[in-house]
Short mmCIF file of C-alpha atoms and ligand atoms in Angstrom, two decimals:
data_model
loop_
_atom_site.label_atom_id
_atom_site.label_comp_id
_atom_site.label_asym_id
_atom_site.label_seq_id
_atom_site.Cartn_x
_atom_site.Cartn_y
_atom_site.Cartn_z
CA MET A 1 51.80 123.30 86.30
CA GLU A 2 54.40 120.56 86.75
CA LYS A 3 53.04 117.03 86.75
CA ILE A 4 54.77 114.37 88.79
CA LYS A 5 54.71 110.98 87.04
CA ASN A 6 54.81 107.40 88.16
CA TYR A 7 57.94 105.51 87.14
CA ILE A 8 56.99 102.03 86.01
CA ASN A 9 59.02 99.66 83.86
CA GLY A 10 61.47 102.44 83.06
CA ASN A 11 58.77 104.85 81.83
CA LEU A 12 57.42 108.02 83.39
CA ARG A 13 53.66 107.81 83.11
CA ASP A 14 50.35 109.08 84.44
CA SER A 15 48.19 107.02 86.78
CA LEU A 16 45.65 104.68 85.21
CA SER A 17 42.83 106.63 86.86
CA GLY A 18 43.96 109.76 84.98
CA LYS A 19 43.21 111.72 88.16
CA TRP A 20 45.53 114.08 89.99
CA ILE A 21 46.14 115.19 93.58
CA GLU A 22 47.07 118.81 94.19
CA ASN A 23 50.54 119.22 95.68
CA ILE A 24 50.78 122.22 97.98
CA SER A 25 53.97 124.00 98.94
CA PRO A 26 53.54 124.48 102.71
CA ALA A 27 55.56 127.69 102.82
CA THR A 28 53.14 129.47 100.48
CA GLY A 29 49.99 127.40 100.93
CA GLU A 30 49.68 127.27 97.14
CA VAL A 31 49.27 124.36 94.75
CA TYR A 32 52.47 124.12 92.74
CA SER A 33 52.37 120.68 91.13
CA LEU A 34 50.13 117.67 90.57
CA ILE A 35 50.59 114.12 91.81
CA PRO A 36 49.21 111.04 90.04
CA ASP A 37 46.24 109.66 91.99
CA SER A 38 47.25 106.03 91.50
CA ASP A 39 45.55 102.95 92.89
CA GLY A 40 45.84 99.18 93.06
CA ARG A 41 45.83 98.90 89.26
CA ASP A 42 49.04 100.92 88.97
CA VAL A 43 50.59 98.84 91.74
CA GLU A 44 49.65 95.68 89.83
CA VAL A 45 51.39 96.94 86.67
CA ALA A 46 54.44 97.91 88.76
CA VAL A 47 54.60 94.49 90.45
CA THR A 48 54.42 92.74 87.08
CA ALA A 49 57.25 94.94 85.74
CA ALA A 50 59.33 94.25 88.86
CA GLU A 51 58.78 90.49 88.61
CA LYS A 52 59.85 90.55 84.97
CA ALA A 53 63.03 92.48 85.79
CA PHE A 54 63.92 90.38 88.84
CA PRO A 55 65.75 87.37 87.32
CA ALA A 56 68.18 89.53 85.34
CA TRP A 57 68.76 92.10 88.12
CA SER A 58 69.27 89.55 90.89
CA GLY A 59 71.50 87.53 88.57
CA LEU A 60 73.90 90.42 87.95
CA PRO A 61 77.20 90.31 89.82
CA ALA A 62 76.98 92.50 92.94
CA ALA A 63 79.75 94.65 91.48
CA LYS A 64 77.58 95.56 88.48
CA ARG A 65 74.58 96.46 90.65
CA SER A 66 76.95 98.46 92.82
CA GLU A 67 78.23 100.41 89.81
CA ILE A 68 74.71 101.45 88.77
CA LEU A 69 73.73 102.50 92.30
CA ILE A 70 76.89 104.56 92.64
CA ARG A 71 76.04 106.23 89.34
CA ILE A 72 72.61 107.14 90.76
CA SER A 73 74.27 108.70 93.81
CA GLU A 74 76.60 110.69 91.54
CA LEU A 75 73.71 111.99 89.45
CA ILE A 76 71.96 113.21 92.60
CA ARG A 77 75.19 114.84 93.74
CA GLU A 78 75.48 116.69 90.41
CA ARG A 79 71.97 118.07 91.00
CA LEU A 80 72.33 118.72 94.74
CA ASP A 81 71.06 122.30 94.53
CA SER A 82 67.94 121.50 92.55
CA PHE A 83 67.13 118.51 94.75
CA ALA A 84 67.56 120.64 97.88
CA LEU A 85 65.35 123.40 96.52
CA ALA A 86 62.70 120.86 95.51
CA GLU A 87 62.78 119.21 98.95
CA SER A 88 62.36 122.56 100.64
CA THR A 89 59.53 123.67 98.34
CA ASP A 90 57.71 120.36 98.78
CA ASN A 91 58.19 119.88 102.51
CA GLY A 92 58.67 123.38 103.96
CA LYS A 93 62.06 122.70 105.54
CA PRO A 94 64.77 125.35 105.19
CA VAL A 95 66.68 124.92 101.96
CA TRP A 96 70.00 125.12 103.88
CA LEU A 97 68.91 122.05 105.86
CA ALA A 98 67.91 120.07 102.77
CA LYS A 99 71.25 120.99 101.23
CA SER A 100 73.35 120.07 104.25
CA ILE A 101 71.45 117.04 105.59
CA ASP A 102 68.66 115.53 103.48
CA ILE A 103 70.18 115.35 100.03
CA PRO A 104 73.76 114.50 101.15
CA ARG A 105 72.28 111.69 103.22
CA ALA A 106 70.31 110.37 100.21
CA ILE A 107 73.57 110.34 98.25
CA ALA A 108 75.29 108.58 101.16
CA ASN A 109 72.52 105.96 101.39
CA PHE A 110 73.10 104.88 97.80
CA HIS A 111 76.85 104.98 98.18
CA PHE A 112 76.78 103.10 101.47
CA TYR A 113 74.67 100.19 100.20
CA ALA A 114 76.32 100.13 96.78
CA THR A 115 79.61 99.46 98.55
CA GLY A 116 78.09 97.51 101.48
CA ILE A 117 76.81 94.79 99.14
CA LEU A 118 80.41 94.16 98.07
CA HIS A 119 81.26 93.21 101.66
CA PHE A 120 78.09 91.30 102.51
CA HIS A 121 78.88 87.73 103.45
CA SER A 122 77.25 84.74 105.07
CA GLU A 123 78.18 82.19 107.68
CA ALA A 124 79.43 78.62 107.49
CA HIS A 125 78.93 76.08 110.29
CA PRO A 126 81.12 73.01 109.80
CA MET A 127 79.93 69.94 111.73
CA GLU A 128 81.90 66.78 112.13
CA ASP A 129 84.22 65.70 109.36
CA LYS A 130 82.80 66.21 105.85
CA ILE A 131 79.60 67.95 106.90
CA LEU A 132 79.19 71.62 106.26
CA ASN A 133 76.31 74.01 106.78
CA TYR A 134 76.36 77.32 105.00
CA THR A 135 73.84 80.15 104.93
CA LEU A 136 72.63 81.14 101.52
CA ARG A 137 71.07 84.61 101.33
CA SER A 138 69.03 85.38 98.24
CA PRO A 139 67.00 88.46 97.34
CA ALA A 140 63.34 88.00 98.15
CA GLY A 141 61.86 89.15 94.82
CA VAL A 142 59.67 92.25 94.76
CA ALA A 143 60.16 94.48 97.79
CA GLY A 144 57.58 97.08 98.84
CA CYS A 145 58.99 100.33 100.27
CA ILE A 146 56.70 102.96 101.79
CA SER A 147 58.11 106.20 103.19
CA PRO A 148 56.87 109.33 105.05
CA TRP A 149 57.03 113.05 104.37
CA ASN A 150 59.38 114.36 107.05
CA LEU A 151 62.74 113.40 105.51
CA PRO A 152 61.44 112.60 102.04
CA LEU A 153 64.41 111.59 99.90
CA TYR A 154 66.56 110.64 102.90
CA LEU A 155 64.13 107.94 104.07
CA PHE A 156 62.98 106.89 100.60
CA THR A 157 66.56 106.07 99.60
CA TRP A 158 67.32 104.49 103.00
CA LYS A 159 64.90 101.75 101.92
CA ILE A 160 65.29 101.42 98.19
CA ALA A 161 69.12 101.47 98.20
CA PRO A 162 69.57 98.30 100.33
CA ALA A 163 66.63 96.61 98.62
CA LEU A 164 68.16 97.16 95.18
CA ALA A 165 71.73 96.44 96.30
CA ALA A 166 70.62 93.07 97.68
CA GLY A 167 69.20 92.19 94.26
CA ASN A 168 65.48 92.82 94.76
CA CYS A 169 63.26 94.75 92.43
CA VAL A 170 61.21 97.43 94.15
CA VAL A 171 57.74 98.93 94.13
CA ALA A 172 58.08 102.12 96.17
CA LYS A 173 55.62 104.70 97.37
CA PRO A 174 56.78 108.07 98.67
CA SER A 175 54.47 110.17 100.79
CA GLU A 176 51.83 112.09 98.86
CA VAL A 177 52.70 115.08 101.06
CA SER A 178 56.24 115.37 99.68
CA PRO A 179 56.72 113.22 96.55
CA MET A 180 58.78 115.59 94.38
CA THR A 181 62.33 114.40 95.05
CA ALA A 182 61.36 110.72 94.68
CA PHE A 183 59.99 111.69 91.26
CA MET A 184 63.22 113.54 90.41
CA LEU A 185 65.23 110.51 91.49
CA SER A 186 63.13 108.18 89.33
CA ALA A 187 63.67 110.49 86.36
CA LEU A 188 67.43 109.94 86.45
CA CYS A 189 67.46 106.15 86.93
CA ASN A 190 67.44 105.37 83.21
CA GLU A 191 70.41 107.69 82.67
CA ALA A 192 72.24 105.82 85.45
CA GLY A 193 71.71 102.57 83.58
CA LEU A 194 69.13 101.02 85.91
CA PRO A 195 67.27 98.41 83.82
CA PRO A 196 63.51 98.96 83.32
CA GLY A 197 61.30 97.49 86.04
CA VAL A 198 64.04 97.25 88.69
CA LEU A 199 62.71 100.30 90.54
CA ASN A 200 59.08 101.33 90.19
CA VAL A 201 57.69 104.39 91.95
CA VAL A 202 53.92 104.65 92.32
CA HIS A 203 52.57 107.94 93.67
CA GLY A 204 49.29 108.59 95.41
CA TYR A 205 47.38 108.22 98.65
CA GLY A 206 48.38 105.78 101.36
CA ASN A 207 44.97 104.16 101.62
CA LYS A 208 45.09 103.32 97.89
CA VAL A 209 48.70 102.81 96.80
CA GLY A 210 50.28 102.01 100.19
CA ALA A 211 47.45 99.68 101.16
CA ALA A 212 47.70 97.90 97.79
CA ILE A 213 51.43 97.32 98.35
CA ALA A 214 50.85 96.03 101.89
CA ALA A 215 48.12 93.64 100.72
CA HIS A 216 49.69 92.52 97.44
CA PRO A 217 50.15 88.74 97.43
CA ARG A 218 53.23 88.91 95.20
CA ILE A 219 55.15 91.38 97.37
CA PRO A 220 56.69 89.14 100.04
CA LEU A 221 58.30 91.86 102.11
CA VAL A 222 57.52 95.45 103.02
CA SER A 223 59.72 98.08 104.56
CA PHE A 224 57.64 100.90 106.03
CA THR A 225 58.48 104.13 107.81
CA GLY A 226 55.63 106.27 109.08
CA GLY A 227 53.08 106.59 111.82
CA THR A 228 52.33 103.88 114.39
CA LYS A 229 48.66 103.69 113.41
CA THR A 230 49.54 103.11 109.75
CA GLY A 231 52.17 100.58 110.82
CA ALA A 232 49.47 98.61 112.65
CA GLU A 233 47.26 98.65 109.53
CA ILE A 234 50.13 97.35 107.41
CA TYR A 235 50.92 94.70 110.01
CA ALA A 236 47.29 93.53 109.93
CA ALA A 237 47.09 93.53 106.12
CA ALA A 238 50.34 91.60 105.81
CA ALA A 239 49.69 89.05 108.58
CA PRO A 240 47.56 86.55 106.61
CA MET A 241 50.37 86.33 104.02
CA PHE A 242 53.16 86.08 106.62
CA LYS A 243 55.07 88.88 104.92
CA LYS A 244 58.41 89.91 106.22
CA LEU A 245 58.03 93.41 107.67
CA SER A 246 60.30 96.20 108.80
CA LEU A 247 58.27 98.87 110.59
CA GLU A 248 59.91 102.16 111.62
CA LEU A 249 57.21 104.06 113.48
CA GLY A 250 56.55 107.00 115.76
CA GLY A 251 58.38 108.21 118.85
CA LYS A 252 58.07 110.38 121.94
CA ASN A 253 61.68 110.53 122.88
CA PRO A 254 63.08 111.60 126.24
CA ASN A 255 66.00 114.00 126.47
CA ILE A 256 67.40 113.52 129.99
CA ILE A 257 69.69 116.17 131.44
CA PHE A 258 71.54 115.41 134.67
CA ALA A 259 73.01 118.19 136.79
CA ASP A 260 76.54 116.87 136.19
CA CYS A 261 76.31 117.31 132.41
CA ASP A 262 78.48 119.50 130.21
CA PHE A 263 75.91 122.30 130.44
CA GLU A 264 76.69 124.30 127.31
CA HIS A 265 76.92 121.20 125.16
CA ALA A 266 73.64 119.80 126.52
CA LEU A 267 71.97 123.16 126.01
CA SER A 268 73.02 123.79 122.42
CA THR A 269 72.34 120.20 121.32
CA SER A 270 68.95 120.23 123.05
CA ILE A 271 67.96 123.19 120.89
CA LYS A 272 68.74 121.06 117.84
CA SER A 273 67.10 117.91 119.17
CA SER A 274 63.96 119.91 119.95
CA PHE A 275 63.47 122.02 116.83
CA SER A 276 65.53 120.72 113.90
CA ASN A 277 63.34 120.25 110.84
CA GLN A 278 60.51 122.01 112.76
CA GLY A 279 60.60 119.13 115.26
CA GLU A 280 59.46 116.82 112.49
CA ILE A 281 62.13 114.18 112.99
CA CYS A 282 61.10 110.90 114.58
CA LEU A 283 64.26 111.15 116.74
CA CYS A 284 63.59 114.62 118.17
CA GLY A 285 63.64 114.72 121.97
CA SER A 286 60.24 116.23 122.70
CA ARG A 287 60.20 115.48 126.44
CA ILE A 288 63.05 117.23 128.19
CA PHE A 289 63.66 116.00 131.74
CA ILE A 290 66.02 118.18 133.79
CA GLU A 291 67.53 117.30 137.15
CA ARG A 292 66.09 119.70 139.69
CA PRO A 293 69.30 121.49 140.81
CA ILE A 294 69.80 122.88 137.27
CA TYR A 295 66.14 123.13 136.23
CA GLU A 296 65.81 126.92 136.51
CA LYS A 297 69.23 127.61 135.01
CA PHE A 298 68.61 125.27 132.09
CA LYS A 299 65.12 126.66 131.53
CA SER A 300 66.21 130.28 131.36
CA SER A 301 69.22 129.55 129.11
CA PHE A 302 67.06 127.38 126.85
CA LEU A 303 64.37 130.07 126.56
CA GLU A 304 66.98 132.69 125.78
CA LYS A 305 68.15 130.60 122.81
CA VAL A 306 64.62 129.71 121.69
CA LYS A 307 63.64 133.37 121.60
CA LYS A 308 66.49 134.06 119.18
CA MET A 309 65.30 131.39 116.73
CA LYS A 310 63.67 132.66 113.58
CA THR A 311 60.73 130.90 111.94
CA GLY A 312 60.55 132.12 108.37
CA ASP A 313 60.79 131.65 104.64
CA PRO A 314 62.57 128.33 104.02
CA LEU A 315 64.54 129.99 101.22
CA HIS A 316 66.26 132.33 103.68
CA ASP A 317 69.52 131.22 105.22
CA ASP A 318 68.66 132.82 108.55
CA SER A 319 65.43 130.84 109.02
CA SER A 320 66.06 128.35 111.81
CA LEU A 321 62.65 126.80 111.23
CA GLY A 322 60.66 126.66 108.02
CA ALA A 323 57.04 125.69 107.40
CA ILE A 324 55.13 122.73 108.81
CA ALA A 325 54.77 120.11 106.08
CA SER A 326 51.00 120.31 105.53
CA LYS A 327 47.92 122.20 106.67
CA GLN A 328 46.56 119.07 108.27
CA HIS A 329 49.73 118.57 110.30
CA TYR A 330 49.88 122.28 111.19
CA GLU A 331 46.36 122.02 112.62
CA LYS A 332 47.26 118.87 114.51
CA ILE A 333 50.23 120.58 116.19
CA LEU A 334 48.13 123.62 117.13
CA SER A 335 45.48 121.30 118.58
CA TYR A 336 48.15 119.73 120.81
CA ILE A 337 49.25 123.15 122.02
CA ALA A 338 45.61 123.84 122.93
CA LEU A 339 45.41 120.47 124.67
CA ALA A 340 48.56 121.24 126.66
CA LYS A 341 46.87 124.41 127.97
CA GLU A 342 43.74 122.46 128.89
CA GLU A 343 45.91 119.98 130.75
CA GLY A 344 47.33 122.79 132.86
CA GLY A 345 50.52 123.38 130.88
CA LYS A 346 52.19 126.77 131.00
CA ILE A 347 53.44 127.97 127.61
CA ILE A 348 56.77 129.64 128.37
CA ALA A 349 57.84 130.22 124.76
CA GLY A 350 55.99 130.31 121.47
CA GLY A 351 52.66 128.55 121.25
CA ASN A 352 51.35 130.49 118.26
CA PRO A 353 51.19 130.37 114.48
CA VAL A 354 53.67 132.69 112.78
CA MET A 355 52.62 135.13 110.06
CA VAL A 356 55.49 135.35 107.60
CA GLN A 357 55.13 138.38 105.35
CA GLY A 358 55.48 138.37 101.57
CA ARG A 359 55.34 135.18 99.49
CA CYS A 360 54.83 133.04 102.62
CA GLU A 361 51.84 134.88 104.11
CA LYS A 362 49.53 131.89 103.50
CA GLY A 363 52.07 129.32 104.71
CA TYR A 364 51.90 127.03 107.72
CA PHE A 365 54.37 128.30 110.32
CA ILE A 366 54.46 127.68 114.08
CA GLU A 367 56.74 129.22 116.70
CA PRO A 368 59.16 126.96 118.57
CA THR A 369 57.10 126.17 121.64
CA VAL A 370 58.18 125.29 125.17
CA ILE A 371 55.72 124.09 127.81
CA GLU A 372 56.19 123.32 131.50
CA ASN A 373 54.11 122.34 134.47
CA LEU A 374 52.65 119.18 132.96
CA PRO A 375 52.55 115.75 134.60
CA TYR A 376 54.63 113.08 132.84
CA ASN A 377 51.57 110.97 132.14
CA CYS A 378 49.25 113.56 130.54
CA ARG A 379 48.37 113.22 126.86
CA THR A 380 50.73 116.03 125.80
CA ASN A 381 53.58 114.05 127.34
CA GLN A 382 52.43 110.67 126.05
CA GLU A 383 51.31 111.23 122.44
CA GLU A 384 53.51 112.04 119.48
CA ILE A 385 53.07 115.67 118.38
CA PHE A 386 55.85 115.66 115.76
CA GLY A 387 56.26 119.42 115.66
CA PRO A 388 58.27 122.26 117.23
CA VAL A 389 56.86 121.60 120.69
CA VAL A 390 58.76 120.40 123.77
CA THR A 391 57.88 120.04 127.44
CA LEU A 392 60.23 120.65 130.37
CA THR A 393 59.87 118.50 133.49
CA PRO A 394 62.10 118.44 136.59
CA PHE A 395 63.21 115.19 138.25
CA ASP A 396 65.05 114.21 141.43
CA SER A 397 66.52 110.76 140.85
CA GLU A 398 67.53 108.22 138.22
CA GLU A 399 64.67 105.97 139.29
CA GLU A 400 62.15 108.76 138.86
CA VAL A 401 63.36 109.86 135.43
CA LEU A 402 63.47 106.28 134.18
CA LYS A 403 59.84 105.92 135.21
CA TYR A 404 58.96 109.09 133.27
CA ALA A 405 61.09 108.24 130.25
CA ASN A 406 59.78 104.68 129.89
CA SER A 407 56.14 105.59 130.52
CA THR A 408 55.02 106.01 126.88
CA VAL A 409 54.04 103.30 124.41
CA TYR A 410 56.96 104.39 122.25
CA GLY A 411 60.59 103.28 122.38
CA LEU A 412 62.49 104.84 119.51
CA SER A 413 65.37 106.90 120.90
CA ALA A 414 66.59 108.51 124.12
CA THR A 415 69.29 111.04 124.91
CA VAL A 416 71.16 111.24 128.21
CA TRP A 417 73.45 114.06 129.33
CA THR A 418 75.83 113.16 132.15
CA GLU A 419 79.55 113.15 132.82
CA ASN A 420 79.13 110.15 135.14
CA LEU A 421 80.17 107.12 133.10
CA PRO A 422 78.65 104.38 135.29
CA ARG A 423 75.37 106.30 135.31
CA ALA A 424 75.48 106.61 131.50
CA HIS A 425 75.79 102.82 131.18
CA ARG A 426 73.06 102.21 133.77
CA MET A 427 70.67 104.51 131.97
CA ALA A 428 71.49 103.03 128.54
CA ALA A 429 70.72 99.56 129.85
CA ARG A 430 67.41 100.52 131.46
CA LEU A 431 65.90 102.92 128.95
CA HIS A 432 63.28 101.39 126.66
CA ALA A 433 64.55 102.65 123.32
CA GLY A 434 66.27 101.20 120.28
CA ILE A 435 68.71 104.09 119.95
CA ILE A 436 70.47 105.71 122.91
CA TRP A 437 72.62 108.80 122.57
CA ILE A 438 74.88 109.72 125.48
CA ASN A 439 76.12 113.32 125.38
CA CYS A 440 75.17 113.69 121.74
CA TRP A 441 72.20 113.51 119.41
CA LEU A 442 71.62 112.33 115.87
CA LEU A 443 75.16 111.05 115.39
CA ARG A 444 74.56 108.32 112.87
CA ASP A 445 76.93 105.64 111.67
CA LEU A 446 75.09 103.89 108.84
CA ARG A 447 76.51 100.52 109.90
CA THR A 448 74.63 100.53 113.22
CA PRO A 449 71.21 98.92 113.82
CA PHE A 450 68.48 101.54 113.61
CA GLY A 451 64.94 101.14 114.89
CA GLY A 452 62.59 101.20 117.81
CA MET A 453 60.94 98.96 120.35
CA LYS A 454 57.36 98.83 121.66
CA HIS A 455 55.04 100.86 119.39
CA SER A 456 58.03 102.48 117.66
CA GLY A 457 58.49 99.53 115.42
CA LEU A 458 59.61 96.13 114.47
CA GLY A 459 63.00 95.09 113.11
CA ARG A 460 66.12 97.13 112.51
CA GLU A 461 67.44 98.97 109.49
CA GLY A 462 70.98 100.04 108.75
CA GLY A 463 74.19 98.26 107.88
CA PHE A 464 74.01 94.54 107.22
CA GLU A 465 70.72 94.38 109.15
CA ALA A 466 68.98 95.91 106.15
CA LEU A 467 70.73 93.60 103.68
CA ARG A 468 69.64 90.65 105.84
CA PHE A 469 66.09 91.98 105.89
CA PHE A 470 65.99 92.27 102.12
CA THR A 471 67.23 88.70 101.62
CA GLU A 472 65.76 85.32 102.50
CA GLU A 473 68.13 82.97 104.22
CA LYS A 474 68.48 79.25 103.75
CA ASN A 475 70.67 76.84 105.57
CA VAL A 476 72.34 74.42 103.19
CA CYS A 477 73.71 71.29 104.84
CA ILE A 478 76.07 69.21 102.71
CA LYS A 479 77.45 65.83 103.56
CA ILE A 480 80.36 64.90 101.40
CA ASN A 481 80.37 61.19 100.81
CA GLY A 482 83.55 59.28 100.22
P1 LIG B 1 51.92 108.05 107.70
O1 LIG B 1 51.88 106.77 108.44
O2 LIG B 1 50.71 108.87 107.61
O3 LIG B 1 52.40 107.83 106.20
C1 LIG B 1 53.59 107.18 105.87
C2 LIG B 1 53.45 106.56 104.50
O4 LIG B 1 52.47 105.53 104.56
C3 LIG B 1 52.98 107.52 103.44
O5 LIG B 1 53.61 107.22 102.21
C4 LIG B 1 51.50 107.24 103.36
O6 LIG B 1 50.92 107.58 102.13
C5 LIG B 1 51.47 105.74 103.58
N1 LIG B 1 50.21 105.20 104.09
C6 LIG B 1 49.21 105.85 104.73
N2 LIG B 1 48.20 105.01 105.01
C7 LIG B 1 48.57 103.80 104.56
C8 LIG B 1 47.98 102.50 104.59
N3 LIG B 1 46.78 102.30 105.13
N4 LIG B 1 48.67 101.46 104.08
C9 LIG B 1 49.89 101.64 103.55
N5 LIG B 1 50.50 102.84 103.48
C10 LIG B 1 49.86 103.91 103.98
O7 LIG B 1 53.12 108.85 108.35
P2 LIG B 1 53.59 110.33 108.01
O8 LIG B 1 52.60 111.25 108.61
O9 LIG B 1 53.92 110.42 106.57
O10 LIG B 1 54.96 110.42 108.81
C11 LIG B 1 55.08 110.81 110.13
C12 LIG B 1 55.27 109.62 111.03
O11 LIG B 1 56.40 108.87 110.61
C13 LIG B 1 55.55 110.02 112.46
O12 LIG B 1 54.80 109.18 113.31
C14 LIG B 1 57.03 109.75 112.62
O13 LIG B 1 57.46 109.48 113.92
C15 LIG B 1 57.20 108.56 111.75
N6 LIG B 1 58.60 108.40 111.36
C16 LIG B 1 59.31 107.37 111.88
C17 LIG B 1 60.65 107.21 111.55
C18 LIG B 1 61.45 106.08 112.11
O14 LIG B 1 62.55 105.85 111.60
N7 LIG B 1 61.00 105.38 113.11
C19 LIG B 1 61.25 108.12 110.68
C20 LIG B 1 60.49 109.16 110.17
C21 LIG B 1 59.16 109.29 110.50
#
């Protein structure tokens, strides 16, 4: 059975505990590899290695760091197929999706920040004659990066690439639910010429490895993507040390469809924003609000498309949805479908586990599920389900839909479908979300600020925002005498 290893100080090694966690492939329900069950001791060794590597790495010209990071992206590109297969096996997502979205985006993350650092600059503020202020941005030291299971390599690299490009050394922890591609990435870093200790990957449970990173006194900044509850725990652990934090957390995003929209476009994109990656994308629009004049038409067209979707073996090209990432998450989603029924919801599509014959008969599959007849403020419409489950709700006015849309504790993203330009701007200004898509969904320019408000997070990633996060800034004021 394959054993995943920690990557510390340039070496692939077992955890100090010598214990292992079973890694299950969600499509088959079978253990297919073992994950090191690391703890605070492994994190300590990783931090020491990162500290030792920091002066040399941060002292390299940006162009040299850039070259190594580009080499990493090229090595992933050369192994695109094996990375995609590994991501699918580990996470349950269709292999075609991993091949077209997850792994290309991981490559792009490295490439983007490897080149972005070459353009990163700082400000100067001249005062009166002979006095100049300038902003000096220096890497912070050892950065902690903790990532979730839903877009494993995509989000792991979205953190470590800017951290490394900015000159930090990193102690990173991928999710124990889907750690394989982070391991594969670590295994090619030496070949890319990354010096030992610059990137350290420690595998294991969140409450051991993640908590040790959050609480470590010599890790001054932590970038975290995951659930809101975990984000709050990290916030609390980091507070006494005044760590710099970037928290990308949960969402319950509205997808608002006005009667004047481009109907076909709104319909086909709403299918994607509801069920892509089994609905396990923090940006999925799980609450669909439809203006009453087109409610019935939208509902029937949407259901027609949903009924054609196939939930099946992630290795098959015709599977629209693959497996849910873990048994625990599968049970959570099913419990929310049961809750929706208790709350008076009417299941108008799906709602059941799917039995996939053959090698996947013990896997965790759920039908794409559509529910209507629920009030906007019930638990099903307020809490993050993070699965292939959406609700449909009619509305009569902008005011009313804004009330519904803004009613949750979350504020990650929102989508609006309308051909009325003034209305689009009004909605964008009044929606409580960090990312607004008008007549589109998931279009991402890596230069733009990415993140949520309210319980969806703190800080922004992307573009220079991330390079600013991973550096400490100083104002230097010089008076030139004479
Ligand atoms: P999670 O919070 O359970 O775990 C995320 C990571 O944190 C994992 O690596 C986990 O091991 C670690 N962790 C767990 N407990 C910890 C602790 N006490 N201290 C430190 N680290 C700990 O989240 P998940 O279930 O892996 O991911 C799903 C969640 O992530 C959803 O809520 C989703 O919305 C969110 N998410 C947000 C974004 C975003 O950009 N805002 C993107 C993807 C996913």
